[in-house]
């Protein structure tokens, strides 16, 4: 390699690093700009897709579940995911609301975004072994999505909640025998999974080989943590005292992204 090509190669690599940094900064800023609704009840119908009768019926079911088992299951509908995919939005909403008991992480969230036609079941750490990703996917595909497709939001949410409660409270030997709640083979990874894996490998490689990138990345993460990692009550409505929350709040639980998503 000639001496004249070295600066050109370095310039190109520097430009690539700057592009990656710009993408990371944009994503971080986008996440930081998200605002979440307050946790006002066990059913937070921000998109106004449920009838008053259905909201009352759901609230009663969820209150009974929480009283008998300690499991905190919340249903939420939102007008917009604010430009985010439903998976990170649901996980951050779950963490903001702190669903489930802190010691058990036994919370669950059924999130519906009707404008994006997306639905997700987000599961707390402590329930991942019971309400598995596979079962969550089946509940969405067989109980929720078909009813949403014909505009029956009351029926889809009601049936989805009933199936979630059944899995969480019924002996595993019983529901494992039900064909509608079994998934023997996980679907193969799609192109998005491979793309995300390639991006992760590329970023990890850049982090290892480039001290400059490593320094910038760590400083960005530190700044983000300092700016947004404090008590959530000061950053997002619904994260601390839940202003206007009617006295209902999460128990301090968390989720690591378990669950499943779907569309209709």
Short mmCIF file of C-alpha atoms in Angstrom, two decimals:
data_model
loop_
_atom_site.label_atom_id
_atom_site.label_comp_id
_atom_site.label_asym_id
_atom_site.label_seq_id
_atom_site.Cartn_x
_atom_site.Cartn_y
_atom_site.Cartn_z
CA UNK A 1 0.00 0.00 0.00
CA UNK A 2 1.41 3.37 -0.98
CA UNK A 3 1.75 6.22 1.47
CA UNK A 4 -0.83 8.23 -0.45
CA UNK A 5 -3.50 5.61 0.09
CA UNK A 6 -3.10 5.48 3.88
CA UNK A 7 -4.69 8.88 4.61
CA UNK A 8 -7.51 8.02 2.20
CA UNK A 9 -8.18 4.73 4.00
CA UNK A 10 -8.04 6.38 7.39
CA UNK A 11 -10.40 9.10 6.21
CA UNK A 12 -12.85 6.52 4.93
CA UNK A 13 -12.76 4.56 8.18
CA UNK A 14 -13.21 7.75 10.16
CA UNK A 15 -16.22 8.64 8.03
CA UNK A 16 -17.71 5.19 8.61
CA UNK A 17 -17.19 5.55 12.34
CA UNK A 18 -18.89 8.95 12.29
CA UNK A 19 -21.86 7.50 10.43
CA UNK A 20 -22.22 4.76 13.05
CA UNK A 21 -21.94 7.31 15.84
CA UNK A 22 -24.55 9.51 14.18
CA UNK A 23 -26.94 6.56 13.99
CA UNK A 24 -26.36 5.71 17.65
CA UNK A 25 -26.85 9.31 18.72
CA UNK A 26 -30.03 9.61 16.66
CA UNK A 27 -31.44 6.42 18.20
CA UNK A 28 -30.51 7.54 21.71
CA UNK A 29 -32.12 10.92 21.22
CA UNK A 30 -35.24 9.32 19.74
CA UNK A 31 -35.60 7.02 22.75
CA UNK A 32 -34.98 9.88 25.14
CA UNK A 33 -37.78 11.90 23.54
CA UNK A 34 -40.46 9.26 24.17
CA UNK A 35 -43.17 10.15 26.67
CA UNK A 36 -45.34 7.53 28.30
CA UNK A 37 -48.88 7.76 29.67
CA UNK A 38 -49.38 7.61 33.43
CA UNK A 39 -50.39 4.33 35.01
CA UNK A 40 -53.91 5.25 36.07
CA UNK A 41 -55.50 1.82 36.34
CA UNK A 42 -55.08 -1.83 35.35
CA UNK A 43 -56.56 -0.84 31.98
CA UNK A 44 -55.08 2.30 30.38
CA UNK A 45 -57.06 2.80 27.17
CA UNK A 46 -55.19 5.75 25.69
CA UNK A 47 -56.35 4.90 22.15
CA UNK A 48 -60.02 4.69 23.25
CA UNK A 49 -60.69 1.42 21.45
CA UNK A 50 -62.45 -0.39 24.33
CA UNK A 51 -66.00 0.06 25.48
CA UNK A 52 -66.64 1.26 29.02
CA UNK A 53 -68.26 -2.08 29.82
CA UNK A 54 -65.20 -4.00 28.60
CA UNK A 55 -62.79 -1.77 30.54
CA UNK A 56 -64.74 -2.42 33.74
CA UNK A 57 -64.85 -6.18 33.08
CA UNK A 58 -61.10 -6.29 32.38
CA UNK A 59 -60.28 -4.25 35.48
CA UNK A 60 -62.25 -6.69 37.62
CA UNK A 61 -60.45 -9.71 36.12
CA UNK A 62 -57.04 -8.14 36.57
CA UNK A 63 -57.78 -7.02 40.13
CA UNK A 64 -58.87 -10.56 41.01
CA UNK A 65 -55.71 -11.99 39.45
CA UNK A 66 -53.53 -9.59 41.42
CA UNK A 67 -55.38 -10.23 44.69
CA UNK A 68 -55.10 -14.02 44.37
CA UNK A 69 -51.62 -14.42 42.92
CA UNK A 70 -49.77 -11.12 43.27
CA UNK A 71 -49.32 -11.06 39.47
CA UNK A 72 -49.79 -7.56 38.09
CA UNK A 73 -51.15 -7.75 34.54
CA UNK A 74 -51.93 -4.43 32.86
CA UNK A 75 -53.64 -3.72 29.52
CA UNK A 76 -52.58 -0.58 27.67
CA UNK A 77 -53.56 0.95 24.34
CA UNK A 78 -51.70 3.89 22.83
CA UNK A 79 -52.41 6.26 19.95
CA UNK A 80 -48.83 6.10 18.75
CA UNK A 81 -45.56 4.27 19.33
CA UNK A 82 -43.84 7.61 18.62
CA UNK A 83 -41.75 6.24 15.80
CA UNK A 84 -40.46 3.27 17.79
CA UNK A 85 -40.83 -0.45 17.25
CA UNK A 86 -43.29 -1.98 19.67
CA UNK A 87 -40.67 -4.17 21.40
CA UNK A 88 -38.48 -1.39 22.89
CA UNK A 89 -41.53 0.78 23.52
CA UNK A 90 -43.30 -1.96 25.49
CA UNK A 91 -40.17 -2.84 27.46
CA UNK A 92 -39.53 0.77 28.45
CA UNK A 93 -43.20 1.33 29.29
CA UNK A 94 -43.11 -1.80 31.48
CA UNK A 95 -39.98 -0.54 33.25
CA UNK A 96 -41.41 2.96 33.64
CA UNK A 97 -44.56 1.58 35.22
CA UNK A 98 -42.49 -0.97 37.22
CA UNK A 99 -45.07 -3.71 36.84
CA UNK A 100 -45.05 -6.63 39.26
CA UNK A 101 -43.61 -7.08 42.70
CA UNK A 102 -39.99 -5.96 42.98
CA UNK A 103 -38.80 -9.19 44.60
CA UNK A 104 -40.63 -11.45 42.15
CA UNK A 105 -40.76 -9.41 38.91
CA UNK A 106 -44.18 -10.99 38.34
CA UNK A 107 -45.66 -8.38 36.03
CA UNK A 108 -47.05 -8.61 32.50
CA UNK A 109 -48.21 -6.06 29.95
CA UNK A 110 -50.59 -6.41 27.02
CA UNK A 111 -49.89 -3.43 24.75
CA UNK A 112 -51.97 -2.53 21.69
CA UNK A 113 -51.06 0.18 19.17
CA UNK A 114 -54.08 0.26 16.80
CA UNK A 115 -52.72 2.94 14.46
CA UNK A 116 -49.61 0.85 13.78
CA UNK A 117 -51.69 -2.36 13.96
CA UNK A 118 -49.22 -3.87 16.41
CA UNK A 119 -49.71 -5.81 19.64
CA UNK A 120 -47.25 -7.15 22.19
CA UNK A 121 -47.25 -9.22 25.36
CA UNK A 122 -44.34 -8.06 27.53
CA UNK A 123 -43.40 -10.45 30.35
CA UNK A 124 -41.55 -9.75 33.61
CA UNK A 125 -38.40 -11.67 34.49
CA UNK A 126 -40.18 -13.80 37.06
CA UNK A 127 -42.90 -15.03 34.67
CA UNK A 128 -40.75 -15.84 31.62
CA UNK A 129 -40.63 -19.53 32.51
CA UNK A 130 -44.45 -19.73 32.61
CA UNK A 131 -45.71 -17.20 30.06
CA UNK A 132 -43.03 -18.11 27.53
CA UNK A 133 -42.28 -16.34 24.25
CA UNK A 134 -43.84 -19.24 22.35
CA UNK A 135 -47.08 -19.18 24.34
CA UNK A 136 -47.27 -15.40 24.10
CA UNK A 137 -46.94 -15.65 20.32
CA UNK A 138 -49.70 -18.25 20.11
CA UNK A 139 -52.06 -16.16 22.23
CA UNK A 140 -51.52 -13.19 19.91
CA UNK A 141 -51.87 -15.25 16.74
CA UNK A 142 -54.92 -17.30 17.75
CA UNK A 143 -56.80 -15.26 20.35
CA UNK A 144 -56.08 -11.58 19.66
CA UNK A 145 -55.11 -10.89 16.04
CA UNK A 146 -58.07 -12.66 14.34
CA UNK A 147 -60.56 -10.60 16.35
CA UNK A 148 -58.64 -7.37 15.78
CA UNK A 149 -58.72 -8.02 12.02
CA UNK A 150 -62.52 -7.74 12.03
CA UNK A 151 -62.52 -4.71 14.34
CA UNK A 152 -63.50 -6.60 17.49
CA UNK A 153 -61.10 -4.97 19.95
CA UNK A 154 -63.25 -5.79 22.98
CA UNK A 155 -63.32 -9.46 22.03
CA UNK A 156 -59.63 -9.65 21.14
CA UNK A 157 -58.43 -8.04 24.34
CA UNK A 158 -60.86 -10.02 26.49
CA UNK A 159 -59.86 -13.36 24.94
CA UNK A 160 -56.16 -12.46 25.08
CA UNK A 161 -56.39 -11.55 28.76
CA UNK A 162 -58.34 -14.75 29.52
CA UNK A 163 -55.65 -16.87 27.83
CA UNK A 164 -52.81 -15.03 29.58
CA UNK A 165 -54.51 -15.54 32.94
CA UNK A 166 -55.13 -19.21 32.11
CA UNK A 167 -51.45 -19.80 31.38
CA UNK A 168 -50.36 -17.93 34.51
CA UNK A 169 -52.76 -19.66 36.89
CA UNK A 170 -53.44 -23.12 35.43
CA UNK A 171 -51.27 -26.15 36.12
CA UNK A 172 -48.75 -26.52 33.30
CA UNK A 173 -49.69 -30.20 32.76
CA UNK A 174 -53.17 -29.07 31.70
CA UNK A 175 -52.48 -26.25 29.25
CA UNK A 176 -49.49 -28.00 27.67
CA UNK A 177 -51.96 -30.58 26.34
CA UNK A 178 -54.02 -27.90 24.59
CA UNK A 179 -53.07 -27.71 20.88
CA UNK A 180 -53.99 -24.00 20.80
CA UNK A 181 -51.37 -23.26 23.43
CA UNK A 182 -48.47 -25.26 22.06
CA UNK A 183 -45.60 -24.38 19.76
CA UNK A 184 -43.16 -27.22 19.20
CA UNK A 185 -40.93 -25.43 16.68
CA UNK A 186 -39.76 -21.84 16.80
CA UNK A 187 -39.87 -20.07 13.41
CA UNK A 188 -36.45 -19.58 11.75
CA UNK A 189 -34.84 -16.17 12.16
CA UNK A 190 -35.93 -13.60 9.58
CA UNK A 191 -33.86 -11.12 7.63
CA UNK A 192 -34.26 -8.50 10.36
CA UNK A 193 -32.72 -10.85 12.92
CA UNK A 194 -29.72 -11.43 10.64
CA UNK A 195 -29.39 -7.69 9.98
CA UNK A 196 -29.43 -6.87 13.68
CA UNK A 197 -26.86 -9.59 14.32
CA UNK A 198 -24.58 -8.19 11.60
CA UNK A 199 -24.90 -4.66 13.00
CA UNK A 200 -24.11 -5.91 16.51
CA UNK A 201 -20.99 -7.74 15.27
CA UNK A 202 -19.84 -4.68 13.32
CA UNK A 203 -20.28 -2.37 16.31
CA UNK A 204 -18.50 -4.81 18.61
CA UNK A 205 -15.59 -5.08 16.17
CA UNK A 206 -15.35 -1.30 15.87
CA UNK A 207 -15.49 -0.99 19.65
CA UNK A 208 -12.57 -3.42 20.01
CA UNK A 209 -10.27 -2.12 17.28
CA UNK A 210 -10.87 1.63 17.55
CA UNK A 211 -9.82 3.39 20.79
CA UNK A 212 -11.35 6.63 19.51
CA UNK A 213 -14.72 5.03 18.88
CA UNK A 214 -14.55 3.26 22.23
CA UNK A 215 -13.87 6.53 24.04
CA UNK A 216 -16.69 8.36 22.24
CA UNK A 217 -19.15 5.51 22.75
CA UNK A 218 -18.46 5.24 26.49
CA UNK A 219 -18.78 9.00 26.90
CA UNK A 220 -22.09 9.01 25.03
CA UNK A 221 -23.44 6.19 27.18
CA UNK A 222 -22.25 7.90 30.35
CA UNK A 223 -23.95 11.14 29.36
CA UNK A 224 -27.17 9.31 28.54
CA UNK A 225 -27.13 7.51 31.87
CA UNK A 226 -26.50 10.73 33.75
CA UNK A 227 -29.26 12.55 31.89
CA UNK A 228 -31.93 9.83 31.80
CA UNK A 229 -30.92 7.15 34.28
CA UNK A 230 -32.10 8.88 37.43
CA UNK A 231 -35.48 8.44 39.09
CA UNK A 232 -37.99 7.95 36.31
CA UNK A 233 -40.56 10.13 37.96
CA UNK A 234 -38.67 13.22 36.89
CA UNK A 235 -38.30 12.17 33.28
CA UNK A 236 -41.52 10.45 32.31
CA UNK A 237 -45.08 10.90 33.46
CA UNK A 238 -46.15 7.72 35.23
CA UNK A 239 -42.66 6.78 36.38
CA UNK A 240 -42.73 7.89 39.98
CA UNK A 241 -45.76 9.23 41.79
CA UNK A 242 -48.02 8.79 38.74
CA UNK A 243 -49.62 12.25 38.69
CA UNK A 244 -53.35 11.82 38.27
CA UNK A 245 -52.81 8.09 38.70
CA UNK A 246 -55.78 7.46 40.97
CA UNK A 247 -53.62 5.69 43.54
CA UNK A 248 -52.68 2.72 41.35
CA UNK A 249 -49.02 2.01 40.71
CA UNK A 250 -46.51 -0.69 39.88
CA UNK A 251 -44.76 -2.70 42.54
CA UNK A 252 -41.19 -2.14 41.38
CA UNK A 253 -40.81 -5.05 38.95
CA UNK A 254 -38.89 -5.18 35.69
CA UNK A 255 -38.72 -6.97 32.34
CA UNK A 256 -35.85 -8.11 30.19
CA UNK A 257 -37.76 -8.14 26.92
CA UNK A 258 -39.48 -11.52 27.22
CA UNK A 259 -42.76 -12.02 25.40
CA UNK A 260 -43.90 -11.77 21.79
CA UNK A 261 -45.25 -9.30 19.24
CA UNK A 262 -47.69 -9.53 16.37
CA UNK A 263 -49.76 -7.54 13.90
CA UNK A 264 -53.12 -7.77 12.19
#
